[in-house]
């Protein structure tokens, strides 16, 4: 992957080093098993939506009595009256539909109005340009009853949360042809707790072919209007990720949802390390709207690197020394199937396969900052985060013990790197993050960066670990992230340095990542918000004793220093220059800030 540097990858990842270590500490020292808190069962919903306390699960229809027993409901279902609203209409009296939560409903253009059975009720259903609203039809009451009104208030789902529509039919064994029409099923993306998304269905039951056909075509038309949603995806699946579960994850959880959404896929199962990179160099991507990686951080980083490299070539840029890279042309989806899934977790606020899949289906796009790594003017690779020192060494040890199982290997590597903890003598220079107007203006005028900013700062000494992170690097055991003050797209990186200290103090610092206490509140830890960093190790460092090491990767053997870039081992002999490039790649997802700010969009929740 890298020019002028050797690179290999493993199941052990940059934050995995720290993450795994935290797990080991908990097991070995505290003797408390780390329990990744499972989300509470979603109010007994069994994975489906809820309409005002009633489930509208897929099986709802089958569970109920035949419609004929529902008295007045029969005519509603069989002779459902639909009204296609005239284009400029919007004049349907809407006072009865508008609730306190959605005052804007009254102003919306109404597209269709008709009767469907939803849950157990015959409902007056209104499709407007923004939402589908429904309210049970009840006999008129002479006296007002506010409790009654509360129980039967309007419910709605916003159209932007619908990702597919199908005609619902029942097939009997003897039946030939297309089966008996039961109505329409809408597939909806719902936000649940802790940034998770889930798929749900809403059945609109009506036996009339004509009625359903009009509504079905209208929903299709609405869905076709969401031009940001992908129609065709290139999938790259690493069957070796974590405990080799990526294939199962994809075919059991991801593919069925993509099929429902009508997304075409072309799947490549990678056969060797670097396969995704070489494939994406050459393959035709014209017909695809996005690329999806099913695997861990190493795979995701490799695919991101490949897409960016491809973009530079397509733009006719020299890839030996990339100064101002152009952005990737296709968005990248990351389905977490690795051991730590830091990228997916940072992106979605949770490492959850269905959430990641739904972000792809809904076409949610999150621009993300990317770093370039180069040495003495020579481009090495793209990446999101890196560790030098302890993090690099631990990964190097793991690489030398690939015959072990992934978890064993990481435990062993962390213990060994801690046992041999030693500082690297180096010089670190960095350009502090500065988004002042003046600086931006000077850059816009084409001044070289060196002329725009002479604020380079330099620190030197012995460092146990140096982390450089353009994304927050969140994961289940470090929920705030290894770099909690960094955002996905704020154009800056966190530079975190741990100077030489005693082993127990360093371990204390590492353990803080899993706690609510500030992991940086140690006299030997410094943090900076930066745009560029140069790490220049001193080759005659007192810390290197090759005779103590047992593998080719574990130290600066042959004057190469191990770096951990998104879990890939990168060995570089000299200075490494890291620069952040704001919003260089679009990932499918939505930042946690947005997710937290967003309102619940379905009244069913
Ligand atoms: N068929 C394969 N055999 C061996 N290695 C592969 C294969 N396909 C891909 N790889 C390589 O495996 C490396 C690690 O995979 P990946 O990151 O997906 O899993 P992981 O290490 O288990 O997860 P995490 O990064 O979350 O810890 C990638 O860099 C990739 O190049």
Coordinates of C-alpha atoms and ligand atoms in Angstrom, one line a residue:
X1 CA 0.0 0.0 0.0
X2 CA 2.6 2.5 0.9
X3 CA 5.4 3.9 -1.2
X4 CA 8.7 3.8 0.5
X5 CA 7.4 1.9 3.5
X6 CA 6.5 -1.6 4.2
X7 CA 3.0 -2.3 5.3
X8 CA 1.1 -5.2 6.5
X9 CA -2.2 -5.6 8.3
X10 CA -3.7 -7.7 10.9
X11 CA -6.7 -8.3 13.0
X12 CA -5.2 -6.1 15.7
X13 CA -6.1 -2.5 15.2
X14 CA -4.9 0.9 16.4
X15 CA -7.6 1.5 18.9
X16 CA -7.9 -2.2 19.2
X17 CA -4.6 -2.2 21.0
X18 CA -5.9 0.2 23.6
X19 CA -9.4 -1.3 23.6
X20 CA -8.1 -4.8 24.0
X21 CA -5.8 -3.7 26.7
X22 CA -8.6 -2.2 28.6
X23 CA -10.4 -5.5 28.4
X24 CA -7.4 -7.3 29.6
X25 CA -7.0 -5.0 32.5
X26 CA -10.5 -5.6 33.5
X27 CA -10.1 -9.3 33.3
X28 CA -6.7 -9.7 34.8
X29 CA -6.5 -6.9 37.4
X30 CA -10.0 -6.1 38.4
X31 CA -11.4 -9.5 37.8
X32 CA -14.5 -7.9 36.6
X33 CA -15.8 -9.1 33.2
X34 CA -16.4 -6.2 31.0
X35 CA -20.1 -6.3 30.1
X36 CA -21.0 -4.5 27.0
X37 CA -24.3 -3.1 28.0
X38 CA -27.0 -4.5 25.8
X39 CA -29.7 -2.1 24.7
X40 CA -32.9 -2.6 26.6
X41 CA -35.6 -4.5 24.7
X42 CA -37.5 -1.9 22.8
X43 CA -40.7 -1.8 24.8
X44 CA -41.7 -5.3 23.7
X45 CA -41.7 -4.4 20.0
X46 CA -39.9 -7.4 18.6
X47 CA -38.2 -5.4 16.0
X48 CA -41.3 -3.7 14.6
X49 CA -42.9 -0.4 14.9
X50 CA -45.7 0.5 17.2
X51 CA -48.8 2.5 16.5
X52 CA -50.1 4.2 19.6
X53 CA -49.4 1.1 21.7
X54 CA -50.5 -1.3 19.1
X55 CA -48.1 -3.3 17.2
X56 CA -48.2 -3.2 13.5
X57 CA -45.9 -6.1 13.0
X58 CA -45.6 -8.0 9.8
X59 CA -47.7 -10.8 11.2
X60 CA -50.5 -8.5 12.3
X61 CA -52.9 -9.4 9.5
X62 CA -52.5 -13.1 10.0
X63 CA -53.3 -12.8 13.7
X64 CA -56.6 -11.0 13.2
X65 CA -60.1 -12.2 12.5
X66 CA -61.3 -12.1 8.9
X67 CA -62.4 -8.7 7.9
X68 CA -65.9 -9.8 7.2
X69 CA -66.6 -10.0 10.9
X70 CA -65.7 -6.4 11.4
X71 CA -69.1 -5.0 10.5
X72 CA -68.8 -1.6 9.0
X73 CA -65.2 -2.2 8.3
X74 CA -65.9 -4.5 5.4
X75 CA -67.1 -1.8 3.1
X76 CA -64.2 0.3 4.1
X77 CA -61.7 -2.4 3.2
X78 CA -63.3 -3.6 0.0
X79 CA -64.7 -0.5 -1.4
X80 CA -62.1 1.8 0.0
X81 CA -62.6 5.2 -1.5
X82 CA -59.5 7.0 -2.6
X83 CA -59.3 10.6 -3.7
X84 CA -56.4 11.7 -5.8
X85 CA -55.9 15.3 -4.8
X86 CA -55.7 17.8 -7.6
X87 CA -52.2 19.2 -7.9
X88 CA -53.0 22.6 -6.3
X89 CA -55.5 21.3 -3.9
X90 CA -54.4 21.1 -0.4
X91 CA -57.8 22.4 0.5
X92 CA -58.9 19.3 2.4
X93 CA -60.1 20.5 5.8
X94 CA -57.1 19.4 7.9
X95 CA -58.0 20.7 11.3
X96 CA -58.9 17.2 12.4
X97 CA -55.5 15.8 11.3
X98 CA -53.2 18.4 12.7
X99 CA -52.0 17.6 16.1
X100 CA -50.0 19.7 18.5
X101 CA -46.8 17.9 17.4
X102 CA -47.1 18.8 13.8
X103 CA -48.7 22.1 13.2
X104 CA -47.2 22.3 9.8
X105 CA -49.5 19.4 8.6
X106 CA -52.3 21.8 7.9
X107 CA -50.2 23.6 5.3
X108 CA -49.1 20.5 3.4
X109 CA -50.2 19.6 0.0
X110 CA -52.4 16.4 0.2
X111 CA -51.7 13.8 -2.4
X112 CA -54.0 11.0 -1.5
X113 CA -56.7 10.3 1.0
X114 CA -58.4 7.0 1.6
X115 CA -59.3 4.3 4.1
X116 CA -57.1 1.4 5.2
X117 CA -57.1 -0.9 8.1
X118 CA -54.0 -0.2 10.3
X119 CA -53.5 -2.3 13.3
X120 CA -57.0 -3.2 14.4
X121 CA -58.7 0.0 13.2
X122 CA -60.2 1.3 10.0
X123 CA -58.3 4.5 9.5
X124 CA -58.7 7.6 7.6
X125 CA -55.3 7.9 5.9
X126 CA -53.9 11.0 4.4
X127 CA -50.8 11.1 2.3
X128 CA -49.3 14.6 2.0
X129 CA -46.1 15.7 0.5
X130 CA -44.2 15.3 3.8
X131 CA -45.9 12.6 5.8
X132 CA -48.4 9.8 5.9
X133 CA -51.0 10.4 8.7
X134 CA -53.8 8.2 9.9
X135 CA -56.5 8.3 12.5
X136 CA -59.0 5.7 13.4
X137 CA -62.5 6.2 12.2
X138 CA -64.9 6.3 15.1
X139 CA -68.7 6.9 15.2
X140 CA -69.4 10.6 15.9
X141 CA -70.0 11.3 19.6
X142 CA -72.5 13.8 20.7
X143 CA -70.6 14.9 23.8
X144 CA -67.0 15.8 23.7
X145 CA -64.7 13.3 25.4
X146 CA -61.2 14.5 25.8
X147 CA -59.9 11.1 27.0
X148 CA -61.4 9.5 23.9
X149 CA -59.7 12.1 21.7
X150 CA -56.4 11.5 23.4
X151 CA -56.6 7.7 22.8
X152 CA -57.4 8.2 19.1
X153 CA -55.1 11.0 18.1
X154 CA -53.5 11.1 14.8
X155 CA -50.3 9.1 14.0
X156 CA -47.9 9.7 11.3
X157 CA -44.7 8.7 9.6
X158 CA -42.5 11.1 7.7
X159 CA -42.0 10.1 4.0
X160 CA -38.3 10.6 4.3
X161 CA -38.3 7.6 6.7
X162 CA -39.9 5.2 4.3
X163 CA -37.4 3.2 2.3
X164 CA -39.5 0.7 0.4
X165 CA -43.1 -0.2 -0.5
X166 CA -44.5 -3.6 -1.5
X167 CA -47.9 -4.9 -2.3
X168 CA -48.9 -7.3 0.4
X169 CA -50.3 -10.6 -0.9
X170 CA -51.3 -13.9 0.6
X171 CA -50.4 -17.0 -1.3
X172 CA -52.0 -20.3 -0.7
X173 CA -50.5 -23.6 -1.9
X174 CA -53.1 -24.3 -4.5
X175 CA -53.3 -20.7 -5.7
X176 CA -51.8 -19.9 -9.1
X177 CA -50.7 -16.4 -10.1
X178 CA -50.0 -13.4 -8.0
X179 CA -51.9 -14.3 -4.8
X180 CA -54.7 -12.5 -3.0
X181 CA -54.0 -8.8 -2.4
X182 CA -54.2 -7.7 1.2
X183 CA -52.9 -4.2 0.9
X184 CA -49.6 -2.3 1.0
X185 CA -46.6 -2.7 3.2
X186 CA -44.3 0.2 3.9
X187 CA -40.8 -0.3 5.1
X188 CA -39.7 2.3 7.5
X189 CA -36.4 3.3 9.1
X190 CA -36.9 4.2 12.8
X191 CA -34.5 5.8 15.2
X192 CA -34.4 4.0 18.5
X193 CA -32.2 4.4 21.5
X194 CA -28.5 5.2 21.5
X195 CA -28.2 6.2 17.9
X196 CA -29.5 2.9 16.6
X197 CA -31.7 2.6 13.6
X198 CA -34.1 -0.2 13.0
X199 CA -36.3 -1.3 10.2
X200 CA -40.0 -1.6 10.7
X201 CA -43.1 -2.3 8.6
X202 CA -46.4 -0.6 8.4
X203 CA -49.3 -2.6 6.8
X204 CA -52.0 -0.6 5.1
X205 CA -54.7 -3.2 4.6
X206 CA -57.3 -2.8 1.9
X207 CA -58.4 -5.6 -0.5
X208 CA -59.2 -3.4 -3.4
X209 CA -56.7 -3.8 -6.3
X210 CA -57.5 -0.4 -7.7
X211 CA -57.3 1.4 -4.4
X212 CA -53.9 -0.2 -3.6
X213 CA -52.6 0.3 -7.1
X214 CA -53.1 4.1 -6.9
X215 CA -51.4 4.3 -3.5
X216 CA -48.6 1.9 -4.4
X217 CA -47.8 4.0 -7.5
X218 CA -47.8 7.2 -5.5
X219 CA -45.4 5.7 -2.9
X220 CA -43.1 4.5 -5.7
X221 CA -43.1 7.9 -7.2
X222 CA -42.2 9.5 -3.8
X223 CA -39.4 7.0 -3.3
X224 CA -38.0 7.6 -6.7
X225 CA -37.7 11.3 -5.7
X226 CA -35.0 10.5 -3.1
X227 CA -32.2 10.8 -5.5
X228 CA -29.5 10.6 -2.8
X229 CA -30.3 7.0 -2.1
X230 CA -28.1 4.4 -3.7
X231 CA -29.5 2.1 -6.4
X232 CA -26.5 0.0 -7.0
X233 CA -23.6 -0.8 -4.7
X234 CA -20.2 -2.5 -5.0
X235 CA -19.7 -4.7 -1.9
X236 CA -16.3 -5.7 -0.6
X237 CA -16.4 -8.4 2.1
X238 CA -13.5 -9.6 4.1
X239 CA -14.3 -13.2 5.1
X240 CA -11.4 -13.2 7.6
X241 CA -12.5 -10.2 9.7
X242 CA -12.6 -10.8 13.5
X243 CA -13.9 -14.4 14.0
X244 CA -14.7 -14.8 10.3
X245 CA -18.3 -13.7 10.7
X246 CA -18.5 -11.1 8.0
X247 CA -20.0 -13.4 5.4
X248 CA -22.8 -14.5 7.7
X249 CA -23.4 -10.9 8.8
X250 CA -23.7 -9.8 5.3
X251 CA -26.0 -12.5 4.0
X252 CA -28.2 -12.7 7.1
X253 CA -28.5 -9.0 8.0
X254 CA -27.4 -6.7 5.3
X255 CA -28.4 -8.3 2.0
X256 CA -32.1 -8.9 3.0
X257 CA -32.5 -5.2 3.8
X258 CA -30.7 -4.1 0.6
X259 CA -33.0 -6.4 -1.4
X260 CA -36.1 -4.9 0.2
X261 CA -34.8 -1.5 -0.7
X262 CA -34.4 -2.7 -4.3
X263 CA -30.6 -1.9 -4.3
X264 CA -28.6 -3.9 -6.8
X265 CA -25.3 -5.3 -5.4
X266 CA -22.1 -6.7 -6.8
X267 CA -20.2 -8.6 -4.1
X268 CA -16.5 -9.4 -4.1
X269 CA -15.2 -11.6 -1.2
X270 CA -11.6 -10.6 -0.7
X271 CA -9.1 -13.4 -0.9
X272 CA -5.9 -11.8 0.5
X273 CA -4.6 -8.8 2.2
X274 CA -4.6 -5.9 -0.2
X275 CA -7.1 -7.5 -2.6
X276 CA -9.6 -4.6 -2.1
X277 CA -6.9 -2.1 -2.9
X278 CA -5.8 -3.8 -6.1
X279 CA -9.4 -4.5 -7.2
X280 CA -10.4 -0.9 -6.7
X281 CA -7.4 0.3 -8.7
X282 CA -8.7 -1.3 -11.8
X283 CA -12.4 -2.2 -11.6
X284 CA -15.2 -0.4 -13.4
X285 CA -17.2 1.6 -10.9
X286 CA -19.3 3.6 -13.3
X287 CA -22.6 2.0 -12.6
X288 CA -22.3 2.1 -8.8
X289 CA -23.6 4.8 -6.5
X290 CA -21.4 3.7 -3.6
X291 CA -18.9 1.2 -2.3
X292 CA -19.6 -0.8 0.9
X293 CA -17.0 -2.6 3.0
X294 CA -18.0 -5.4 5.3
X295 CA -15.2 -6.0 7.8
X296 CA -13.2 -4.3 10.4
X297 CA -11.2 -1.1 10.6
X298 CA -8.3 -2.5 8.5
X299 CA -10.6 -3.3 5.6
X300 CA -12.5 -0.1 5.8
X301 CA -9.3 1.9 5.9
X302 CA -7.9 -0.1 2.9
X303 CA -11.1 0.6 0.9
X304 CA -11.1 4.3 1.8
X305 CA -7.4 4.5 0.8
X306 CA -8.1 2.8 -2.5
X307 CA -11.1 5.1 -3.3
X308 CA -9.0 8.2 -2.6
X309 CA -6.0 6.9 -4.6
X310 CA -8.3 6.2 -7.5
X311 CA -9.7 9.8 -7.2
X312 CA -6.2 11.3 -7.4
X313 CA -5.4 9.2 -10.5
X314 CA -8.7 10.1 -12.1
X315 CA -8.0 13.8 -11.5
X316 CA -4.6 13.3 -13.1
X317 CA -2.7 14.0 -9.9
X318 CA 0.6 12.6 -9.0
X319 CA 0.3 10.0 -6.3
X320 CA 3.9 10.0 -5.3
X321 CA 3.6 13.3 -3.4
X322 CA 0.0 14.3 -2.7
X323 CA -0.2 17.7 -1.3
X324 CA -3.8 18.8 -2.0
X325 CA -5.8 15.6 -2.6
X326 CA -9.2 15.6 -4.3
X327 CA -12.1 13.9 -2.6
X328 CA -13.3 10.4 -3.3
X329 CA -15.9 10.2 -6.0
X330 CA -18.1 7.5 -4.4
X331 CA -19.4 7.4 -0.9
X332 CA -18.2 4.5 1.3
X333 CA -20.4 2.4 3.6
X334 CA -18.9 0.7 6.5
X335 CA -20.7 -2.4 7.8
X336 CA -19.0 -3.4 11.1
X337 CA -17.9 -7.0 11.2
X338 CA -14.4 -6.6 12.7
X339 CA -13.1 -6.8 16.3
X340 CA -13.3 -3.2 17.3
X341 CA -15.1 -1.3 14.5
X342 CA -13.8 2.1 15.6
X343 CA -14.7 3.8 12.3
X344 CA -18.3 2.5 12.2
X345 CA -18.7 3.4 15.9
X346 CA -17.4 6.9 15.4
X347 CA -19.6 7.3 12.4
X348 CA -22.9 6.0 13.6
X349 CA -22.4 6.4 17.4
X350 CA -22.8 2.7 17.7
X351 CA -21.3 -0.4 16.2
X352 CA -24.5 -2.0 14.8
X353 CA -24.9 -3.7 11.5
X354 CA -28.6 -2.8 10.9
X355 CA -27.9 0.9 11.7
X356 CA -25.0 0.9 9.3
X357 CA -27.1 -0.7 6.6
X358 CA -30.0 1.6 7.0
X359 CA -27.8 4.7 6.8
X360 CA -26.6 3.3 3.4
X361 CA -30.1 2.6 2.2
X362 CA -31.4 6.0 3.3
X363 CA -28.5 7.7 1.6
X364 CA -27.3 9.5 4.7
X365 CA -24.0 11.1 3.9
X366 CA -21.4 12.2 6.4
X367 CA -18.3 14.0 5.1
X368 CA -15.2 12.8 7.0
X369 CA -11.7 14.3 7.4
X370 CA -8.9 12.1 6.2
X371 CA -5.1 12.2 6.9
X372 CA -2.3 11.8 4.4
X373 CA 0.8 10.1 5.7
X374 CA 4.1 10.8 3.9
X375 CA 7.8 10.6 4.5
X376 CA 10.3 13.1 3.2
X377 CA 7.9 14.4 0.6
X378 CA 6.9 10.9 -0.5
X379 CA 3.2 9.9 -0.1
X380 CA 2.6 6.8 1.9
X381 CA -1.1 6.4 2.4
X382 CA -4.4 7.8 3.4
X383 CA -5.9 7.0 6.9
X384 CA -8.0 8.2 9.7
X385 CA -5.8 7.7 12.8
X386 CA -2.3 6.5 13.8
X387 CA -0.3 5.5 16.7
X388 CA 3.5 5.6 17.1
X389 CA 5.4 4.1 20.0
X390 CA 3.5 1.7 22.3
X391 CA 0.5 1.4 19.8
X392 CA 2.8 0.7 16.9
X393 CA 4.9 -1.8 18.9
X394 CA 1.9 -3.7 20.2
X395 CA 0.6 -4.1 16.7
X396 CA 4.0 -5.2 15.5
X397 CA 4.1 -7.9 18.2
X398 CA 0.7 -9.1 17.2
X399 CA 1.8 -9.3 13.5
X400 CA 4.6 -11.6 14.6
X401 CA 2.1 -14.0 16.2
X402 CA -0.5 -14.4 13.6
X403 CA -0.7 -18.1 14.3
X404 CA -2.5 -17.2 17.5
X405 CA -6.3 -16.6 17.6
X406 CA -7.2 -12.9 17.2
X407 CA -8.0 -12.3 20.9
X408 CA -5.1 -14.4 22.2
X409 CA -2.8 -12.5 19.9
X410 CA -4.0 -9.1 21.1
X411 CA -3.8 -10.0 24.7
X412 CA -0.3 -11.4 24.2
X413 CA 0.8 -8.4 22.2
X414 CA -0.4 -5.9 24.7
X415 CA 1.2 -7.7 27.6
X416 CA 4.4 -8.0 25.8
X417 CA 4.5 -4.4 24.7
X418 CA 3.7 -3.3 28.2
X419 CA 6.4 -5.6 29.6
X420 CA 8.9 -4.1 27.2
X421 CA 7.5 -0.6 27.5
X422 CA 10.2 1.8 26.4
X423 CA 10.1 5.4 25.1
X424 CA 11.0 6.6 21.7
X425 CA 13.3 9.5 21.5
X426 CA 11.8 11.9 19.0
X427 CA 11.1 15.3 17.8
X428 CA 7.5 16.2 17.2
X429 CA 6.6 19.4 15.3
X430 CA 3.0 20.4 14.7
X431 CA 0.9 23.1 13.2
X432 CA -1.9 24.1 15.6
X433 CA -5.4 24.1 14.3
X434 CA -6.2 27.6 13.3
X435 CA -9.3 28.4 11.4
X436 CA -9.0 32.2 11.6
X437 CA -10.4 34.2 8.8
X438 CA -7.1 35.7 8.0
X439 CA -5.4 32.4 7.5
X440 CA -8.2 31.1 5.3
X441 CA -8.1 34.1 3.2
X442 CA -4.4 33.9 2.6
X443 CA -4.8 30.2 1.7
X444 CA -7.6 31.1 -0.7
X445 CA -5.2 33.6 -2.3
X446 CA -2.9 30.7 -3.1
X447 CA -0.1 31.3 -0.6
X448 CA 1.8 28.2 0.2
X449 CA 1.0 26.9 3.7
X450 CA 4.5 27.7 5.0
X451 CA 4.0 31.3 4.1
X452 CA 0.5 31.4 5.6
X453 CA 1.4 30.1 8.9
X454 CA 4.7 30.2 10.7
X455 CA 3.2 28.9 13.9
X456 CA 4.9 25.5 13.8
X457 CA 5.7 24.3 17.3
X458 CA 8.1 21.7 18.3
X459 CA 8.4 19.4 21.3
X460 CA 11.1 16.8 21.8
X461 CA 12.0 14.2 24.3
X462 CA 11.2 10.6 25.1
X463 CA 7.6 9.5 24.3
X464 CA 5.9 6.3 25.3
X465 CA 3.1 6.8 22.8
X466 CA 2.0 9.4 20.2
X467 CA -1.5 9.3 18.9
X468 CA -2.7 11.3 15.9
X469 CA -6.5 11.0 15.2
X470 CA -8.7 12.8 12.7
X471 CA -11.8 11.0 14.0
X472 CA -13.0 10.5 17.6
X473 CA -12.1 6.7 17.6
X474 CA -15.0 5.5 19.7
X475 CA -15.7 1.9 20.5
X476 CA -17.8 0.0 23.1
X477 CA -15.1 0.1 25.8
X478 CA -14.0 3.7 25.1
X479 CA -17.4 5.2 24.4
X480 CA -16.2 8.8 24.5
X481 CA -13.5 7.9 22.1
X482 CA -9.7 7.8 22.2
X483 CA -9.8 11.3 20.9
X484 CA -13.1 12.6 22.4
X485 CA -12.6 16.3 21.4
X486 CA -12.2 15.5 17.7
X487 CA -15.1 15.5 15.4
X488 CA -15.5 13.6 12.1
X489 CA -15.3 16.7 9.9
X490 CA -14.0 19.7 11.8
X491 CA -10.8 19.8 9.8
X492 CA -8.5 19.1 12.8
X493 CA -6.7 16.2 14.4
X494 CA -6.0 15.3 18.0
X495 CA -2.3 15.0 18.8
X496 CA -2.0 13.1 22.1
X497 CA 1.5 12.5 23.5
X498 CA 2.4 10.4 26.5
X499 CA 5.9 11.3 27.7
X500 CA 8.1 8.8 29.4
X501 CA 6.8 7.7 32.8
X502 CA 6.6 4.7 35.0
X503 CA 4.7 1.6 33.7
X504 CA 2.0 1.8 36.4
X505 CA 1.3 5.5 35.6
X506 CA 1.1 4.7 31.9
X507 CA -1.3 1.8 32.5
X508 CA -3.4 4.1 34.7
X509 CA -3.6 6.5 31.8
X510 CA -4.7 3.8 29.4
X511 CA -7.3 2.5 31.8
X512 CA -8.9 5.9 32.0
X513 CA -10.1 5.6 28.4
X514 CA -12.8 3.2 29.7
X515 CA -13.8 5.3 32.6
X516 CA -15.6 8.6 32.9
X517 CA -12.5 10.2 34.3
X518 CA -10.4 12.3 32.1
X519 CA -7.7 10.2 30.4
X520 CA -5.6 13.2 29.7
X521 CA -5.4 14.4 33.3
X522 CA -1.8 13.2 33.9
X523 CA 1.3 15.4 34.0
X524 CA 3.0 13.3 31.3
X525 CA 0.1 13.5 28.9
X526 CA -0.4 16.5 26.5
X527 CA -3.1 17.1 23.9
X528 CA -3.1 19.5 21.0
X529 CA -5.5 20.3 18.3
X530 CA -3.5 20.3 15.1
X531 CA -3.6 20.4 11.3
X532 CA -0.3 18.9 10.6
X533 CA 2.2 16.8 12.6
X534 CA 5.8 15.7 11.8
X535 CA 7.1 12.9 13.9
X536 CA 10.8 12.4 13.6
X537 CA 12.2 9.5 15.6
X538 CA 15.9 9.6 16.4
X539 CA 17.4 6.4 15.0
X540 CA 20.1 6.2 17.6
X541 CA 17.4 6.2 20.3
X542 CA 18.4 4.7 23.5
X543 CA 15.2 2.7 23.6
X544 CA 16.1 0.3 20.9
X545 CA 17.7 -3.0 21.7
X546 CA 17.1 -5.3 18.7
X547 CA 18.7 -8.2 20.4
X548 CA 15.8 -8.2 22.9
X549 CA 13.2 -8.6 20.2
X550 CA 12.0 -11.8 18.7
X551 CA 10.4 -10.6 15.5
X552 CA 11.1 -8.5 12.5
X553 CA 8.3 -6.0 13.2
X554 CA 8.6 -5.4 16.8
X555 CA 11.1 -2.6 16.9
X556 CA 13.0 -0.2 14.8
X557 CA 14.9 -3.1 13.2
X558 CA 16.8 -2.0 10.1
X559 CA 16.0 1.5 11.3
X560 CA 12.3 1.1 10.5
X561 CA 9.8 2.3 13.1
X562 CA 6.4 0.5 13.5
X563 CA 3.4 2.7 13.0
X564 CA -0.2 1.6 13.5
X565 CA -2.4 3.3 10.9
X566 CA -6.0 2.2 11.3
X567 CA -4.7 -1.2 12.4
X568 CA -2.4 -1.6 9.5
X569 CA 1.3 -2.0 10.4
X570 CA 3.3 0.6 8.5
X571 CA 7.1 0.6 8.9
X572 CA 8.9 3.8 8.2
X573 CA 12.6 4.6 8.6
X574 CA 12.4 8.3 9.0
X575 CA 10.1 11.3 9.7
X576 CA 6.4 10.8 9.1
X577 CA 4.4 13.9 8.1
X578 CA 0.6 13.7 8.8
X579 CA -1.7 16.2 7.4
X580 CA -5.5 16.4 7.8
X581 CA -7.7 17.1 4.8
X582 CA -11.2 18.3 5.7
X583 CA -14.1 16.3 4.4
X584 CA -12.1 14.3 1.9
X585 CA -14.4 11.3 1.8
X586 CA -18.1 10.8 2.2
X587 CA -19.1 8.0 4.4
X588 CA -22.7 6.6 4.6
X589 CA -23.8 7.6 8.1
X590 CA -24.9 10.5 10.2
X591 CA -22.8 12.1 12.9
X592 CA -23.8 11.6 16.5
X593 CA -24.3 15.3 17.0
X594 CA -26.9 15.2 14.2
X595 CA -28.4 12.0 15.5
X596 CA -28.8 13.4 19.0
X597 CA -30.2 16.6 17.7
X598 CA -32.7 15.0 15.4
X599 CA -36.3 14.7 16.5
X600 CA -38.0 11.4 16.7
X601 CA -39.6 11.3 13.3
X602 CA -42.3 8.7 13.9
X603 CA -45.1 9.3 16.3
X604 CA -45.3 5.6 16.9
X605 CA -42.2 5.6 19.2
Ligands
LIG1 N1 -9.2 -13.2 2.5 C1 -8.3 -12.5 3.3 N2 -7.3 -13.1 3.9 C2 -6.5 -12.5 4.7 N3 -6.5 -11.2 5.0 C3 -7.5 -10.5 4.3 C4 -8.4 -11.1 3.5 N4 -9.3 -10.1 3.0 C5 -8.8 -9.0 3.5 N5 -7.8 -9.2 4.3 C6 -7.0 -8.2 5.2 O1 -7.4 -8.3 6.5 C7 -7.0 -7.1 7.2 C8 -7.8 -7.0 8.5 O2 -9.1 -7.2 8.4 P1 -10.3 -6.3 9.1 O3 -9.8 -5.1 9.6 O4 -11.5 -6.4 8.2 O5 -10.6 -7.3 10.4 P2 -10.3 -7.2 11.9 O6 -8.8 -7.0 12.0 O7 -10.8 -8.5 12.5 O8 -11.1 -6.0 12.5 P3 -10.8 -4.7 13.3 O9 -10.0 -3.8 12.4 O10 -12.1 -4.0 13.6 O11 -10.0 -5.0 14.5 C9 -7.3 -6.0 6.2 O12 -6.3 -5.1 6.2 C10 -7.4 -6.8 4.9 O13 -6.5 -6.3 3.9

